[in-house]
Amino acid sequence: MPTSMAAAQQWLAFSHSSVDPKKAPQFFQFVSLWIGFNALYSVGGRPIRNESAAVREFAGTNLREHHLQLMQGNEGYVEAVKYLQKSPVRNMRTRKPVELTDVDEVCQVAGCLYAIRCNLFHGDKDPRELRDQTVVDRASVVLSHLLTAYLGSR
């Protein structure tokens, strides 16, 4: 994990036009997807005391069927979820791995996505690191498919 100063400098440099954002587009794709997802799980304007719980609750209530269907019929989705399972991310606050023990359990998948979001938003993902690029890319695949399935069912 880079220091907070190093992370800030990396992201500042990354934001300048002289740095090609296409070198790590998955970071921007994930942020865009998360903003859309955030609009869904924080609906109603009520204050969220525990965002992690809100993410898991929304996933368990609204995404379970879509997740199971994707796990049965979408090879790219399955591959992305299984990558997140075998390459666990670390919760940067607790320093513990966020384990995905049951790939069919959408609340665990959502918890993993939330950890990736937190790590990215709080400076623990480096756009120059291949592993971080791959983790965020796989998370983008998962979140994109879940959002597409959910919104398409409305």
PDB file of N, CA and C in Angstrom, residues 79-139:
ATOM      1  N   GLU A  79     -16.054 -16.274 -14.355  1.00  0.00           N
ATOM      2  CA  GLU A  79     -14.594 -16.134 -14.318  1.00  0.00           C
ATOM      3  C   GLU A  79     -14.177 -14.963 -13.427  1.00  0.00           C
ATOM      4  N   ALA A  80     -14.886 -13.844 -13.544  1.00  0.00           N
ATOM      5  CA  ALA A  80     -14.552 -12.660 -12.737  1.00  0.00           C
ATOM      6  C   ALA A  80     -14.799 -12.916 -11.252  1.00  0.00           C
ATOM      7  N   VAL A  81     -15.932 -13.539 -10.918  1.00  0.00           N
ATOM      8  CA  VAL A  81     -16.236 -13.844  -9.511  1.00  0.00           C
ATOM      9  C   VAL A  81     -15.192 -14.810  -8.951  1.00  0.00           C
ATOM     10  N   LYS A  82     -14.850 -15.823  -9.719  1.00  0.00           N
ATOM     11  CA  LYS A  82     -13.868 -16.803  -9.230  1.00  0.00           C
ATOM     12  C   LYS A  82     -12.473 -16.196  -9.087  1.00  0.00           C
ATOM     13  N   TYR A  83     -12.143 -15.221  -9.924  1.00  0.00           N
ATOM     14  CA  TYR A  83     -10.870 -14.520  -9.753  1.00  0.00           C
ATOM     15  C   TYR A  83     -10.858 -13.800  -8.406  1.00  0.00           C
ATOM     16  N   LEU A  84     -11.959 -13.119  -8.088  1.00  0.00           N
ATOM     17  CA  LEU A  84     -12.040 -12.403  -6.811  1.00  0.00           C
ATOM     18  C   LEU A  84     -11.982 -13.370  -5.630  1.00  0.00           C
ATOM     19  N   GLN A  85     -12.467 -14.586  -5.843  1.00  0.00           N
ATOM     20  CA  GLN A  85     -12.408 -15.590  -4.782  1.00  0.00           C
ATOM     21  C   GLN A  85     -10.970 -16.066  -4.553  1.00  0.00           C
ATOM     22  N   LYS A  86     -10.260 -16.342  -5.630  1.00  0.00           N
ATOM     23  CA  LYS A  86      -8.912 -16.910  -5.450  1.00  0.00           C
ATOM     24  C   LYS A  86      -7.831 -15.841  -5.266  1.00  0.00           C
ATOM     25  N   SER A  87      -8.182 -14.569  -5.469  1.00  0.00           N
ATOM     26  CA  SER A  87      -7.240 -13.468  -5.249  1.00  0.00           C
ATOM     27  C   SER A  87      -7.878 -12.467  -4.295  1.00  0.00           C
ATOM     28  N   PRO A  88      -8.069 -12.865  -3.044  1.00  0.00           N
ATOM     29  CA  PRO A  88      -8.827 -12.001  -2.128  1.00  0.00           C
ATOM     30  C   PRO A  88      -8.190 -10.643  -1.917  1.00  0.00           C
ATOM     31  N   VAL A  89      -9.057  -9.655  -1.782  1.00  0.00           N
ATOM     32  CA  VAL A  89      -8.586  -8.312  -1.474  1.00  0.00           C
ATOM     33  C   VAL A  89      -8.489  -8.184   0.040  1.00  0.00           C
ATOM     34  N   ARG A  90      -7.753  -7.208   0.473  1.00  0.00           N
ATOM     35  CA  ARG A  90      -7.557  -6.957   1.892  1.00  0.00           C
ATOM     36  C   ARG A  90      -8.369  -5.731   2.269  1.00  0.00           C
ATOM     37  N   ASN A  91      -9.068  -5.826   3.372  1.00  0.00           N
ATOM     38  CA  ASN A  91      -9.751  -4.671   3.931  1.00  0.00           C
ATOM     39  C   ASN A  91      -8.660  -3.770   4.483  1.00  0.00           C
ATOM     40  N   MET A  92      -8.479  -2.595   3.894  1.00  0.00           N
ATOM     41  CA  MET A  92      -7.349  -1.754   4.287  1.00  0.00           C
ATOM     42  C   MET A  92      -7.488  -1.217   5.714  1.00  0.00           C
ATOM     43  N   ARG A  93      -8.699  -1.175   6.248  1.00  0.00           N
ATOM     44  CA  ARG A  93      -8.890  -0.694   7.620  1.00  0.00           C
ATOM     45  C   ARG A  93      -8.506  -1.763   8.637  1.00  0.00           C
ATOM     46  N   THR A  94      -8.979  -3.003   8.403  1.00  0.00           N
ATOM     47  CA  THR A  94      -8.704  -4.084   9.358  1.00  0.00           C
ATOM     48  C   THR A  94      -7.450  -4.874   9.017  1.00  0.00           C
ATOM     49  N   ARG A  95      -6.977  -4.723   7.777  1.00  0.00           N
ATOM     50  CA  ARG A  95      -5.811  -5.453   7.263  1.00  0.00           C
ATOM     51  C   ARG A  95      -6.085  -6.949   7.078  1.00  0.00           C
ATOM     52  N   LYS A  96      -7.339  -7.344   7.153  1.00  0.00           N
ATOM     53  CA  LYS A  96      -7.701  -8.752   6.984  1.00  0.00           C
ATOM     54  C   LYS A  96      -8.219  -8.983   5.566  1.00  0.00           C
ATOM     55  N   PRO A  97      -7.995 -10.188   5.033  1.00  0.00           N
ATOM     56  CA  PRO A  97      -8.539 -10.480   3.702  1.00  0.00           C
ATOM     57  C   PRO A  97     -10.073 -10.556   3.742  1.00  0.00           C
ATOM     58  N   VAL A  98     -10.680 -10.103   2.664  1.00  0.00           N
ATOM     59  CA  VAL A  98     -12.128 -10.215   2.503  1.00  0.00           C
ATOM     60  C   VAL A  98     -12.345 -11.492   1.711  1.00  0.00           C
ATOM     61  N   GLU A  99     -12.668 -12.546   2.418  1.00  0.00           N
ATOM     62  CA  GLU A  99     -12.762 -13.853   1.784  1.00  0.00           C
ATOM     63  C   GLU A  99     -14.132 -14.077   1.163  1.00  0.00           C
ATOM     64  N   LEU A 100     -14.090 -14.653  -0.002  1.00  0.00           N
ATOM     65  CA  LEU A 100     -15.295 -15.011  -0.745  1.00  0.00           C
ATOM     66  C   LEU A 100     -15.357 -16.536  -0.716  1.00  0.00           C
ATOM     67  N   THR A 101     -15.980 -17.082   0.331  1.00  0.00           N
ATOM     68  CA  THR A 101     -15.983 -18.531   0.524  1.00  0.00           C
ATOM     69  C   THR A 101     -17.066 -19.238  -0.283  1.00  0.00           C
ATOM     70  N   ASP A 102     -18.136 -18.524  -0.636  1.00  0.00           N
ATOM     71  CA  ASP A 102     -19.250 -19.114  -1.379  1.00  0.00           C
ATOM     72  C   ASP A 102     -19.587 -18.206  -2.555  1.00  0.00           C
ATOM     73  N   VAL A 103     -19.135 -18.569  -3.743  1.00  0.00           N
ATOM     74  CA  VAL A 103     -19.337 -17.718  -4.920  1.00  0.00           C
ATOM     75  C   VAL A 103     -20.812 -17.571  -5.295  1.00  0.00           C
ATOM     76  N   ASP A 104     -21.663 -18.446  -4.789  1.00  0.00           N
ATOM     77  CA  ASP A 104     -23.090 -18.331  -5.080  1.00  0.00           C
ATOM     78  C   ASP A 104     -23.803 -17.366  -4.138  1.00  0.00           C
ATOM     79  N   GLU A 105     -23.119 -16.911  -3.100  1.00  0.00           N
ATOM     80  CA  GLU A 105     -23.733 -16.008  -2.121  1.00  0.00           C
ATOM     81  C   GLU A 105     -23.475 -14.553  -2.520  1.00  0.00           C
ATOM     82  N   VAL A 106     -24.506 -13.912  -3.043  1.00  0.00           N
ATOM     83  CA  VAL A 106     -24.365 -12.556  -3.575  1.00  0.00           C
ATOM     84  C   VAL A 106     -23.965 -11.544  -2.503  1.00  0.00           C
ATOM     85  N   CYS A 107     -24.336 -11.762  -1.259  1.00  0.00           N
ATOM     86  CA  CYS A 107     -23.939 -10.831  -0.196  1.00  0.00           C
ATOM     87  C   CYS A 107     -22.426 -10.853   0.013  1.00  0.00           C
ATOM     88  N   GLN A 108     -21.804 -12.022  -0.125  1.00  0.00           N
ATOM     89  CA  GLN A 108     -20.345 -12.107  -0.031  1.00  0.00           C
ATOM     90  C   GLN A 108     -19.695 -11.393  -1.213  1.00  0.00           C
ATOM     91  N   VAL A 109     -20.254 -11.592  -2.398  1.00  0.00           N
ATOM     92  CA  VAL A 109     -19.724 -10.924  -3.595  1.00  0.00           C
ATOM     93  C   VAL A 109     -19.840  -9.413  -3.421  1.00  0.00           C
ATOM     94  N   ALA A 110     -20.990  -8.945  -2.951  1.00  0.00           N
ATOM     95  CA  ALA A 110     -21.191  -7.514  -2.734  1.00  0.00           C
ATOM     96  C   ALA A 110     -20.211  -6.980  -1.691  1.00  0.00           C
ATOM     97  N   GLY A 111     -19.954  -7.756  -0.644  1.00  0.00           N
ATOM     98  CA  GLY A 111     -18.984  -7.347   0.370  1.00  0.00           C
ATOM     99  C   GLY A 111     -17.589  -7.204  -0.210  1.00  0.00           C
ATOM    100  N   CYS A 112     -17.240  -8.097  -1.106  1.00  0.00           N
ATOM    101  CA  CYS A 112     -15.943  -8.024  -1.779  1.00  0.00           C
ATOM    102  C   CYS A 112     -15.871  -6.769  -2.663  1.00  0.00           C
ATOM    103  N   LEU A 113     -16.932  -6.510  -3.424  1.00  0.00           N
ATOM    104  CA  LEU A 113     -16.974  -5.310  -4.264  1.00  0.00           C
ATOM    105  C   LEU A 113     -16.863  -4.051  -3.413  1.00  0.00           C
ATOM    106  N   TYR A 114     -17.539  -4.058  -2.273  1.00  0.00           N
ATOM    107  CA  TYR A 114     -17.483  -2.900  -1.375  1.00  0.00           C
ATOM    108  C   TYR A 114     -16.057  -2.684  -0.842  1.00  0.00           C
ATOM    109  N   ALA A 115     -15.374  -3.752  -0.510  1.00  0.00           N
ATOM    110  CA  ALA A 115     -13.983  -3.633  -0.042  1.00  0.00           C
ATOM    111  C   ALA A 115     -13.099  -3.049  -1.142  1.00  0.00           C
ATOM    112  N   ILE A 116     -13.317  -3.484  -2.372  1.00  0.00           N
ATOM    113  CA  ILE A 116     -12.539  -2.947  -3.501  1.00  0.00           C
ATOM    114  C   ILE A 116     -12.837  -1.468  -3.666  1.00  0.00           C
ATOM    115  N   ARG A 117     -14.107  -1.110  -3.564  1.00  0.00           N
ATOM    116  CA  ARG A 117     -14.510   0.303  -3.648  1.00  0.00           C
ATOM    117  C   ARG A 117     -13.810   1.121  -2.564  1.00  0.00           C
ATOM    118  N   CYS A 118     -13.844   0.622  -1.332  1.00  0.00           N
ATOM    119  CA  CYS A 118     -13.216   1.350  -0.222  1.00  0.00           C
ATOM    120  C   CYS A 118     -11.715   1.499  -0.449  1.00  0.00           C
ATOM    121  N   ASN A 119     -11.080   0.421  -0.838  1.00  0.00           N
ATOM    122  CA  ASN A 119      -9.640   0.470  -1.082  1.00  0.00           C
ATOM    123  C   ASN A 119      -9.308   1.464  -2.192  1.00  0.00           C
ATOM    124  N   LEU A 120     -10.095   1.463  -3.250  1.00  0.00           N
ATOM    125  CA  LEU A 120      -9.859   2.381  -4.364  1.00  0.00           C
ATOM    126  C   LEU A 120     -10.101   3.823  -3.925  1.00  0.00           C
ATOM    127  N   PHE A 121     -11.231   4.085  -3.282  1.00  0.00           N
ATOM    128  CA  PHE A 121     -11.581   5.445  -2.886  1.00  0.00           C
ATOM    129  C   PHE A 121     -10.661   5.986  -1.795  1.00  0.00           C
ATOM    130  N   HIS A 122     -10.064   5.118  -1.004  1.00  0.00           N
ATOM    131  CA  HIS A 122      -9.228   5.576   0.104  1.00  0.00           C
ATOM    132  C   HIS A 122      -7.730   5.401  -0.160  1.00  0.00           C
ATOM    133  N   GLY A 123      -7.365   5.231  -1.432  1.00  0.00           N
ATOM    134  CA  GLY A 123      -5.966   5.292  -1.818  1.00  0.00           C
ATOM    135  C   GLY A 123      -5.166   4.009  -1.739  1.00  0.00           C
ATOM    136  N   ASP A 124      -5.834   2.859  -1.654  1.00  0.00           N
ATOM    137  CA  ASP A 124      -5.096   1.600  -1.536  1.00  0.00           C
ATOM    138  C   ASP A 124      -5.026   0.837  -2.852  1.00  0.00           C
ATOM    139  N   LYS A 125      -5.425   1.436  -3.939  1.00  0.00           N
ATOM    140  CA  LYS A 125      -5.295   0.815  -5.257  1.00  0.00           C
ATOM    141  C   LYS A 125      -4.426   1.723  -6.110  1.00  0.00           C
ATOM    142  N   ASP A 126      -3.403   1.143  -6.693  1.00  0.00           N
ATOM    143  CA  ASP A 126      -2.430   1.880  -7.490  1.00  0.00           C
ATOM    144  C   ASP A 126      -2.700   1.617  -8.967  1.00  0.00           C
ATOM    145  N   PRO A 127      -3.017   2.645  -9.749  1.00  0.00           N
ATOM    146  CA  PRO A 127      -3.333   2.433 -11.162  1.00  0.00           C
ATOM    147  C   PRO A 127      -2.166   1.895 -11.983  1.00  0.00           C
ATOM    148  N   ARG A 128      -0.960   1.894 -11.397  1.00  0.00           N
ATOM    149  CA  ARG A 128       0.198   1.369 -12.121  1.00  0.00           C
ATOM    150  C   ARG A 128       0.472  -0.097 -11.814  1.00  0.00           C
ATOM    151  N   GLU A 129      -0.198  -0.633 -10.790  1.00  0.00           N
ATOM    152  CA  GLU A 129       0.035  -2.016 -10.372  1.00  0.00           C
ATOM    153  C   GLU A 129      -0.868  -2.982 -11.135  1.00  0.00           C
ATOM    154  N   LEU A 130      -0.267  -3.986 -11.756  1.00  0.00           N
ATOM    155  CA  LEU A 130      -1.023  -4.943 -12.554  1.00  0.00           C
ATOM    156  C   LEU A 130      -2.080  -5.676 -11.720  1.00  0.00           C
ATOM    157  N   ARG A 131      -1.734  -6.103 -10.523  1.00  0.00           N
ATOM    158  CA  ARG A 131      -2.712  -6.814  -9.700  1.00  0.00           C
ATOM    159  C   ARG A 131      -3.906  -5.917  -9.375  1.00  0.00           C
ATOM    160  N   ASP A 132      -3.641  -4.666  -9.019  1.00  0.00           N
ATOM    161  CA  ASP A 132      -4.733  -3.744  -8.720  1.00  0.00           C
ATOM    162  C   ASP A 132      -5.585  -3.507  -9.965  1.00  0.00           C
ATOM    163  N   GLN A 133      -4.953  -3.371 -11.113  1.00  0.00           N
ATOM    164  CA  GLN A 133      -5.702  -3.206 -12.365  1.00  0.00           C
ATOM    165  C   GLN A 133      -6.603  -4.411 -12.611  1.00  0.00           C
ATOM    166  N   THR A 134      -6.064  -5.611 -12.396  1.00  0.00           N
ATOM    167  CA  THR A 134      -6.825  -6.834 -12.649  1.00  0.00           C
ATOM    168  C   THR A 134      -7.984  -6.979 -11.663  1.00  0.00           C
ATOM    169  N   VAL A 135      -7.734  -6.717 -10.389  1.00  0.00           N
ATOM    170  CA  VAL A 135      -8.799  -6.812  -9.378  1.00  0.00           C
ATOM    171  C   VAL A 135      -9.932  -5.843  -9.713  1.00  0.00           C
ATOM    172  N   VAL A 136      -9.585  -4.607 -10.026  1.00  0.00           N
ATOM    173  CA  VAL A 136     -10.619  -3.605 -10.323  1.00  0.00           C
ATOM    174  C   VAL A 136     -11.330  -3.955 -11.623  1.00  0.00           C
ATOM    175  N   ASP A 137     -10.601  -4.483 -12.598  1.00  0.00           N
ATOM    176  CA  ASP A 137     -11.232  -4.910 -13.851  1.00  0.00           C
ATOM    177  C   ASP A 137     -12.239  -6.035 -13.599  1.00  0.00           C
ATOM    178  N   ARG A 138     -11.861  -7.038 -12.838  1.00  0.00           N
ATOM    179  CA  ARG A 138     -12.776  -8.153 -12.532  1.00  0.00           C
ATOM    180  C   ARG A 138     -13.978  -7.654 -11.722  1.00  0.00           C
ATOM    181  N   ALA A 139     -13.752  -6.747 -10.798  1.00  0.00           N
ATOM    182  CA  ALA A 139     -14.857  -6.164 -10.028  1.00  0.00           C
ATOM    183  C   ALA A 139     -15.797  -5.383 -10.943  1.00  0.00           C
TER     184      ALA A 139
END
